[in-house]
Coordinates of C-alpha atoms in Angstrom, one line a residue:
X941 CA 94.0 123.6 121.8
X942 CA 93.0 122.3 118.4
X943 CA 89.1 122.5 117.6
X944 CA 89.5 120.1 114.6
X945 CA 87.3 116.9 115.5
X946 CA 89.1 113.7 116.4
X947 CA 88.1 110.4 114.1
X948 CA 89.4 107.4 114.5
X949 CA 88.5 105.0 111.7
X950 CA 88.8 101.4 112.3
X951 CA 89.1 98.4 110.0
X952 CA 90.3 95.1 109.1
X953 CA 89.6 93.2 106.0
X954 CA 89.8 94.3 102.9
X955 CA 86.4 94.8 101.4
X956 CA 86.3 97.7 104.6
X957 CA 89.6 98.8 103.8
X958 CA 88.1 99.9 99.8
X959 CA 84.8 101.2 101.7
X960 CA 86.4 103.5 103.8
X961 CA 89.8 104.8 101.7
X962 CA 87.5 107.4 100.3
X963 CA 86.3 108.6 103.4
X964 CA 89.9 108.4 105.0
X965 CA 90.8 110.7 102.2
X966 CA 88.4 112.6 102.7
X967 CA 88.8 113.4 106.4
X968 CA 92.9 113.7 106.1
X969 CA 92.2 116.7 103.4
X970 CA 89.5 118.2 105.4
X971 CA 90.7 120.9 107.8
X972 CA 87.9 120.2 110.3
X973 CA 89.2 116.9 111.5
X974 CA 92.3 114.7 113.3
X975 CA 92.0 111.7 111.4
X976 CA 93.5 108.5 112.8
X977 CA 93.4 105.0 111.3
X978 CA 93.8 101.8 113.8
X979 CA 93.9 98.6 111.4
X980 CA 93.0 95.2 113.1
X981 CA 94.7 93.3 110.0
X982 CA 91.9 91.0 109.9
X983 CA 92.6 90.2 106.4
X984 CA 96.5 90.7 106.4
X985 CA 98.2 90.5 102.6
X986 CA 94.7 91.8 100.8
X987 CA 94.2 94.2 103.5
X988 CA 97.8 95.4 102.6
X989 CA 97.0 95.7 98.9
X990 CA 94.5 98.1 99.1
X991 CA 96.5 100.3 102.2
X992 CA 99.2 100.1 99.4
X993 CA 97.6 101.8 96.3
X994 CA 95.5 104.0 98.3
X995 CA 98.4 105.6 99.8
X996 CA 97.1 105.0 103.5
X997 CA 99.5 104.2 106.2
X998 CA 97.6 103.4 109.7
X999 CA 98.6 105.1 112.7
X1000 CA 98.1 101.9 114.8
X1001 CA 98.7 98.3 113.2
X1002 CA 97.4 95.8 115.4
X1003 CA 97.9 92.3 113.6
X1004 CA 95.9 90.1 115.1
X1005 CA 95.3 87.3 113.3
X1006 CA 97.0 84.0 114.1
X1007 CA 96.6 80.3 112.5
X1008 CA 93.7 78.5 113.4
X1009 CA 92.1 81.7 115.5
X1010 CA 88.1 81.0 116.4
X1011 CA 85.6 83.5 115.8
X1012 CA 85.6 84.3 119.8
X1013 CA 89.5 84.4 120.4
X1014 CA 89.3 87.0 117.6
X1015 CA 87.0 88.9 118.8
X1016 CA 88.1 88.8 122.8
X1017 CA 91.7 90.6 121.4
X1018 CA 89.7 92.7 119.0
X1019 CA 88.0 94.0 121.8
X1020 CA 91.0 94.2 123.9
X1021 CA 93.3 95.5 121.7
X1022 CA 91.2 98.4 120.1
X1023 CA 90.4 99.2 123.3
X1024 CA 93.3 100.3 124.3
X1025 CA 94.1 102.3 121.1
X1026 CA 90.6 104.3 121.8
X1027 CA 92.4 104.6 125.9
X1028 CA 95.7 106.1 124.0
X1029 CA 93.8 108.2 121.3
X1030 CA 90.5 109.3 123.0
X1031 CA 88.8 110.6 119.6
X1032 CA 85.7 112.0 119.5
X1033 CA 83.9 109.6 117.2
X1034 CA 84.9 106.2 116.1
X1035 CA 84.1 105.0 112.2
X1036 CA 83.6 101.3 111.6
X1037 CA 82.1 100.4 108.2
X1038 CA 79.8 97.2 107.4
X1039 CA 79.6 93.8 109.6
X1040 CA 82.9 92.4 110.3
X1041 CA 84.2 91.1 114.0
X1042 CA 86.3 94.2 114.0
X1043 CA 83.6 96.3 113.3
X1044 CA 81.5 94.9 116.2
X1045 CA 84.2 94.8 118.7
X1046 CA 85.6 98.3 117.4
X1047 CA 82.0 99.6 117.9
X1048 CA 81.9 97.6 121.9
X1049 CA 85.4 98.8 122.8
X1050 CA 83.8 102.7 121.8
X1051 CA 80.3 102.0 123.8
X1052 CA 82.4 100.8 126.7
X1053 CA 83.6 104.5 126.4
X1054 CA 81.1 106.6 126.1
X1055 CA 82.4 107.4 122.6
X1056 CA 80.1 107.8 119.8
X1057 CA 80.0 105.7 117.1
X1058 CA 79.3 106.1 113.3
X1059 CA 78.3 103.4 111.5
X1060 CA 79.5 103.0 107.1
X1061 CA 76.9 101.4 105.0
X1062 CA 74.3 101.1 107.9
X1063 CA 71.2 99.2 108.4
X1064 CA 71.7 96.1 105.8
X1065 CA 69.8 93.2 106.5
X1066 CA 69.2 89.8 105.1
X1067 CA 66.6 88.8 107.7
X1068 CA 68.4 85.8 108.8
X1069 CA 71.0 85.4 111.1
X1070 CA 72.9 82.7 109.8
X1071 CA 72.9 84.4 106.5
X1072 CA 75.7 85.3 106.2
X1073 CA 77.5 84.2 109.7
X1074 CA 78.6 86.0 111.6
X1075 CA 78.0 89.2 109.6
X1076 CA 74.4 89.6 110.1
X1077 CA 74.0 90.0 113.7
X1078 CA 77.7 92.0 113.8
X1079 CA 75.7 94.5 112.0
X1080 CA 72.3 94.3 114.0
X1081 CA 74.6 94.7 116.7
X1082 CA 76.3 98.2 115.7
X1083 CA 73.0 99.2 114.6
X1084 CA 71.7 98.8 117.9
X1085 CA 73.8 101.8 119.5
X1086 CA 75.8 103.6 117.0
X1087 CA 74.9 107.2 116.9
X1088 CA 75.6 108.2 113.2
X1089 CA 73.8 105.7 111.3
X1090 CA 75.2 106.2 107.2
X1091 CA 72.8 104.2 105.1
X1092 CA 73.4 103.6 101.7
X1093 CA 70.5 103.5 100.5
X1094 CA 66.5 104.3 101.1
X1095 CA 65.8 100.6 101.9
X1096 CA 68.8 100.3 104.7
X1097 CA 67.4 103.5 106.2
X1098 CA 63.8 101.9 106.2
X1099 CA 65.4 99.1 107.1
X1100 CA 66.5 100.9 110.4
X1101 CA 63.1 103.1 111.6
X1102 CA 61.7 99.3 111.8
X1103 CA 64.1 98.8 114.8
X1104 CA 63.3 102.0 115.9
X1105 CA 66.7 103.3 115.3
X1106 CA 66.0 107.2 116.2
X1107 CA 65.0 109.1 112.8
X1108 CA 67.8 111.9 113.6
X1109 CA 70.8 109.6 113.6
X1110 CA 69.7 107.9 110.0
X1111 CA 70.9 109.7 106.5
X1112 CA 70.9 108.5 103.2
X1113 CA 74.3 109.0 101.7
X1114 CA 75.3 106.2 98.9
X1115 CA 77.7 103.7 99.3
X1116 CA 81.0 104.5 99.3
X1117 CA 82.4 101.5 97.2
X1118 CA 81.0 103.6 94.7
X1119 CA 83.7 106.6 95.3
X1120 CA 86.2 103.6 95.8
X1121 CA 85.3 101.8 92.3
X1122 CA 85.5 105.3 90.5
X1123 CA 88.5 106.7 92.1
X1124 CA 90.5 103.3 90.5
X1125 CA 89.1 103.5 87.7
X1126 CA 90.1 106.7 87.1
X1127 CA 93.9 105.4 88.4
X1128 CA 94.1 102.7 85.8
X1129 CA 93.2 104.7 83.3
X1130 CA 96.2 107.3 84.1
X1131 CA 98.4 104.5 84.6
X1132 CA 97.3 100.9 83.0
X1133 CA 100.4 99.1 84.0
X1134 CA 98.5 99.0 87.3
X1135 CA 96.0 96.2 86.3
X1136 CA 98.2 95.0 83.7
X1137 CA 98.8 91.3 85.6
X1138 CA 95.8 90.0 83.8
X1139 CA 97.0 90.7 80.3
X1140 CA 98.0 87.3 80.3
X1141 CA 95.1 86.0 80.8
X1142 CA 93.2 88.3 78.4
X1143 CA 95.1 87.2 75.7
X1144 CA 94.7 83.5 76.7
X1145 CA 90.9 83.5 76.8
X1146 CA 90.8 86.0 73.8
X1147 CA 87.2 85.4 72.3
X1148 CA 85.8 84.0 75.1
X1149 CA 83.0 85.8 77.4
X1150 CA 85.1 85.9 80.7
X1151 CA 82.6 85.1 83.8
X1152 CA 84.2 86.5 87.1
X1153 CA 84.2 84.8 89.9
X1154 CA 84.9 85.3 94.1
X1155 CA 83.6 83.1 96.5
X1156 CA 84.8 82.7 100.6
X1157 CA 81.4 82.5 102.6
X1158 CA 81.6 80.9 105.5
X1159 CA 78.0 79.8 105.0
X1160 CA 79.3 78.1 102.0
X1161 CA 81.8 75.9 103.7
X1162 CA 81.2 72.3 103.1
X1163 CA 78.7 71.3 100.7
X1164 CA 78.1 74.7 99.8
X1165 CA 81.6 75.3 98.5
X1166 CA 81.2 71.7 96.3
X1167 CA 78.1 72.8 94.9
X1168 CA 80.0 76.0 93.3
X1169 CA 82.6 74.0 91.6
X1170 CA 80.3 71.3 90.0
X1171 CA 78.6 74.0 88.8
X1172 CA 82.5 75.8 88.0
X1173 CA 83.1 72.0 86.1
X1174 CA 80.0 71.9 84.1
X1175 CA 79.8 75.6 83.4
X1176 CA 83.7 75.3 82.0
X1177 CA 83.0 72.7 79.6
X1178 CA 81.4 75.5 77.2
X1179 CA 84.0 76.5 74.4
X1180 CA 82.9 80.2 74.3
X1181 CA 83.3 80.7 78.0
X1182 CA 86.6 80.9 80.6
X1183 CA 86.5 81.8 84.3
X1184 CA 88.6 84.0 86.4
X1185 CA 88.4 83.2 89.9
X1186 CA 90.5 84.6 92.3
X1187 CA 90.6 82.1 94.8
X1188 CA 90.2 83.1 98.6
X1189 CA 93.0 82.4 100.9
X1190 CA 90.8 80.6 103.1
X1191 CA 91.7 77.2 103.1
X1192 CA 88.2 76.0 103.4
X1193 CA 87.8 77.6 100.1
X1194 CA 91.5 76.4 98.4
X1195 CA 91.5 73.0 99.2
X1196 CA 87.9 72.7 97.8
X1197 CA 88.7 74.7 94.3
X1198 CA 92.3 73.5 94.1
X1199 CA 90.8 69.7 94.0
X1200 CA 87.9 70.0 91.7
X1201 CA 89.0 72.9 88.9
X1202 CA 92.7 73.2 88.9
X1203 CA 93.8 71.9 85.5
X1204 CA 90.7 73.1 83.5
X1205 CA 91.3 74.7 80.6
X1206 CA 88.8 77.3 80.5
X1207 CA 88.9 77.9 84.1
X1208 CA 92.1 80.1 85.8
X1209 CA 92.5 79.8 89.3
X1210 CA 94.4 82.6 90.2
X1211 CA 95.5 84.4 93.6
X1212 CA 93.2 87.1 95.1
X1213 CA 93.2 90.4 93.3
X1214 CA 95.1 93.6 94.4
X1215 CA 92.6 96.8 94.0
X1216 CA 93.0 97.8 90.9
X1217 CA 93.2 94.5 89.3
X1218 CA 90.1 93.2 90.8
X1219 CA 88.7 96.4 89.1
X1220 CA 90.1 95.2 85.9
X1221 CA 88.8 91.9 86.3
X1222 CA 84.8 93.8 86.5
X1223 CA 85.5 95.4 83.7
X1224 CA 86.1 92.4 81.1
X1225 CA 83.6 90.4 82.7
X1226 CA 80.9 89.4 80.9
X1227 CA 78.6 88.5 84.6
X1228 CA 80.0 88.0 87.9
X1229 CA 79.2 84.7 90.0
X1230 CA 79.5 85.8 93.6
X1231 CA 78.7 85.2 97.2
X1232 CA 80.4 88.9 98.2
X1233 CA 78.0 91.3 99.4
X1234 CA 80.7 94.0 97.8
X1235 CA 80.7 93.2 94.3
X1236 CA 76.5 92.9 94.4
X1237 CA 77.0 97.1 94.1
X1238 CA 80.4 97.0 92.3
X1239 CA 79.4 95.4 89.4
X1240 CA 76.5 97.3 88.5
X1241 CA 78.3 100.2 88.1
X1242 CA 80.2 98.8 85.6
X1243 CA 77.2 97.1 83.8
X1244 CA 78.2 93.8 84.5
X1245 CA 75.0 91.2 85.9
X1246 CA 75.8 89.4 89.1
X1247 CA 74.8 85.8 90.4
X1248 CA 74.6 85.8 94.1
X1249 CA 75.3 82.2 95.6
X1250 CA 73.7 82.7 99.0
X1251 CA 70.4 82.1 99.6
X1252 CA 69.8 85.6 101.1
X1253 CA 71.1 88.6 100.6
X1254 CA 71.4 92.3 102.8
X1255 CA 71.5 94.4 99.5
X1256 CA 67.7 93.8 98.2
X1257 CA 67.7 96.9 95.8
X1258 CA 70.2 94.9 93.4
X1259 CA 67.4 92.2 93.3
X1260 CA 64.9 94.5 93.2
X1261 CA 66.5 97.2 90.5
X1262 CA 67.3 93.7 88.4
X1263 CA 71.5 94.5 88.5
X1264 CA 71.6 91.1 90.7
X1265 CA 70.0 87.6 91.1
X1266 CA 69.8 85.0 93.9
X1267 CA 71.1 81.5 93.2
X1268 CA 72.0 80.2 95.7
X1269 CA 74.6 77.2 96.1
X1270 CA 72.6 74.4 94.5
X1271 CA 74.7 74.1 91.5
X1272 CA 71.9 73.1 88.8
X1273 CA 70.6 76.4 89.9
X1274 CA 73.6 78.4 88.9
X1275 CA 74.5 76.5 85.9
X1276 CA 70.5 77.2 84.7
X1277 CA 70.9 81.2 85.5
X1278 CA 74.4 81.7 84.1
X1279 CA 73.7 79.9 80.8
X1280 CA 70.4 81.8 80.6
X1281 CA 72.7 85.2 80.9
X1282 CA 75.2 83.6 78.4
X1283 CA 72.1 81.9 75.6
X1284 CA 69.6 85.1 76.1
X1285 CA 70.6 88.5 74.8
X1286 CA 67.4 90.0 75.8
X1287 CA 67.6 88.1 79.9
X1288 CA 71.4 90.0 79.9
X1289 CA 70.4 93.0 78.7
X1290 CA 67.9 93.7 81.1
X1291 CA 70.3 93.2 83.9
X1292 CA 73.4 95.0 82.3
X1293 CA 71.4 98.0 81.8
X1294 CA 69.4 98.1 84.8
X1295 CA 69.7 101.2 87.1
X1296 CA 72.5 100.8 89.8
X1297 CA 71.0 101.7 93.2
X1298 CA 74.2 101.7 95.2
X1299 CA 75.5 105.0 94.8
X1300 CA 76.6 108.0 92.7
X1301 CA 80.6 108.7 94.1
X1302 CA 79.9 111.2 96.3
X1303 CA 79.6 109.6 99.5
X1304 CA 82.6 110.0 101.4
X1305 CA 82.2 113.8 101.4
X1306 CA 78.6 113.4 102.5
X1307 CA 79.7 111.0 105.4
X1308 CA 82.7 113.8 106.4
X1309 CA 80.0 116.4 106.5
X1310 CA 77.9 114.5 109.0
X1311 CA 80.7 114.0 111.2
X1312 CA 81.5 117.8 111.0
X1313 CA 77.9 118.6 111.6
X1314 CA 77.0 115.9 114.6

């Protein structure tokens, strides 16, 4: 009988799918584990992308999404569904990264189970439970029972002992978007011609300070999503600026962006980013305008300000190390901050050189060795 420790890791969308390749790796290579992978498919084609380029092919594909699904429905056959996979595989621990449905039903389905759970990028918090919905109580909820708490940073951990999370199960270790980020790089540099779709575009806005863009918050539905493209409109009216914004298949956020920018000439509405490209994209940005919690520790690493348009945010050290600002959605807001970062060398500087908190690439390997050890 094998002594190697069963994981099963368990994820759906595709910001989890780049937080958790590393550590995939990481336990397939490592002698002292099984490792299993059970996808949800929460985000289908940009899930695929990433399984794609970093050469991961789940043992269990569970495809659940269907038109029109509601939060609950999803989460009823998440629960369902990765609960029998956990039935088939009995592992020892389950892995979940972040604040997704998948993550809180994966995390359910193991507590129903008496198997433990260890939790990716533990103990983020904006405060507020509507911001962002539904991701803030998904994660309060995981961090209410997991056993293996992996914060990324000192302020997650604190953030933790205040809910009296047990002191033993809580350990520093980085995020591991950092491994993720370095790890492409590192690709794209051996072979370009896989980020070489933007080229085009490159050449196109050629003088021009590219801003990067990604916006799909639910919270930002509605008037939130309007705000951003007035502020999109007035912001592409400047000659020495273009935008790059990979538009969210969402169709709360296409039909919005599609009717307000398409056409522009400075602005390129393009579809979402494979891996490697979205890497690209970081790298000839000038700033980032965002309302993803993922590219609030991406872009740092790549010296590259970010604009967060949410009102709150679960990653206060990029506020508080000066990599990121809060803007919010009122769009006077963002047009203010983003010309201040474009007009004042001295206000971009500060934020382009400021200390990245996030992480140093080592993560994954920190994260296998508390799974070895627990």
């Amino acid at each position: 009988m094998s002594s190697r420790r069963k994981i099963l890791t368990v994820f759906g969308t595709r910001p989890e799918a780049i937080k958790l390749f590393p550590l995939v790796h990481a336990l397939a290579e490592d002698e002292r584990f099984d490792s299993r992978v059970c996808i949800s498919a929460q985000h289908r084609e940009m899930l695929d992308q990433v399984l794609e380029i970093a050469g991961i092919v789940p043992d269990h594909d569970l495809d659940l999404m269907t038109p029109g699904q509601t939060l609950d429905a999803l989460t009823a056959r998440a629960l369902v569904e990765i609960g029998k996979v956990l039935d088939e595989e009995r592992p020892d621990w389950i892995v979940v990264q972040g604040d997704t449905t998948t993550v809180m039903a994966g995390a359910i389905a193991a507590y129903y189970r008496k198997i433990p759970v260890c939790h990716v990028e533990a103990g983020l918090r904006s405060g507020d439970i509507h911001h962002p919905w539904p991701e803030e109580v998904n994660r309060r909820v995981v961090g209410s029972f997991a056993a293996l708490h992996c914060a990324p940073t000192p302020t997650a951990r604190d953030a933790l002992l205040r809910e009296n999370v047990a002191a033993g199960s809580v350990y520093v270790t980085g995020n591991t978007v950092i491994d993720a980020l370095r790890w492409v790089t590192q690709r794209v540099g051996e072979q370009p011609a896989l980020a070489a779709g933007l080229s085009e575009l490159e050449a196109r806005f050629a003088g021009k300070r590219i801003i990067g863009m990604t916006s799909h918050r639910r919270e930002n539905f509605g008037e939130g999503m309007e705000n951003i493209a007035t502020a999109v409109q007035r912001l592409a009216a400047r000659e020495d600026v273009a935008i790059i914004f990979p538009v969210h298949l969402n169709p709360n956020v296409r039909a919005v962006m599609n009717a307000r920018l398409a056409g522009l000439d400075n602005v390129a509405l393009i579809e979402p980013l494979d891996y490697p490209h979205f890497a690209r994209l970081l790298d000839i940005s000038h700033l980032m305008l965002t309302d993803s919690g993922g590219v609030q520790e991406e872009a740092p690493a790549l010296g590259k300000p970010v604009l967060v348009m949410r009102e709150t945010t679960e990653r206060p050290e990029g506020i508080a190390a000066g990599t990121a600002k809060l803007v919010g959605t009122d769009a006077d807001a963002i047009v203010r901050e983003t010309t201040r970062l474009l007009d004042d060398e001295a206000a971009y500087a500060a934020m382009a050189r400021a200390h990245n908190p996030f992480g140093d690439g080592h993560s994954a390997a920190r994260i296998a060795d508390l799974l070895a050890e627990a």
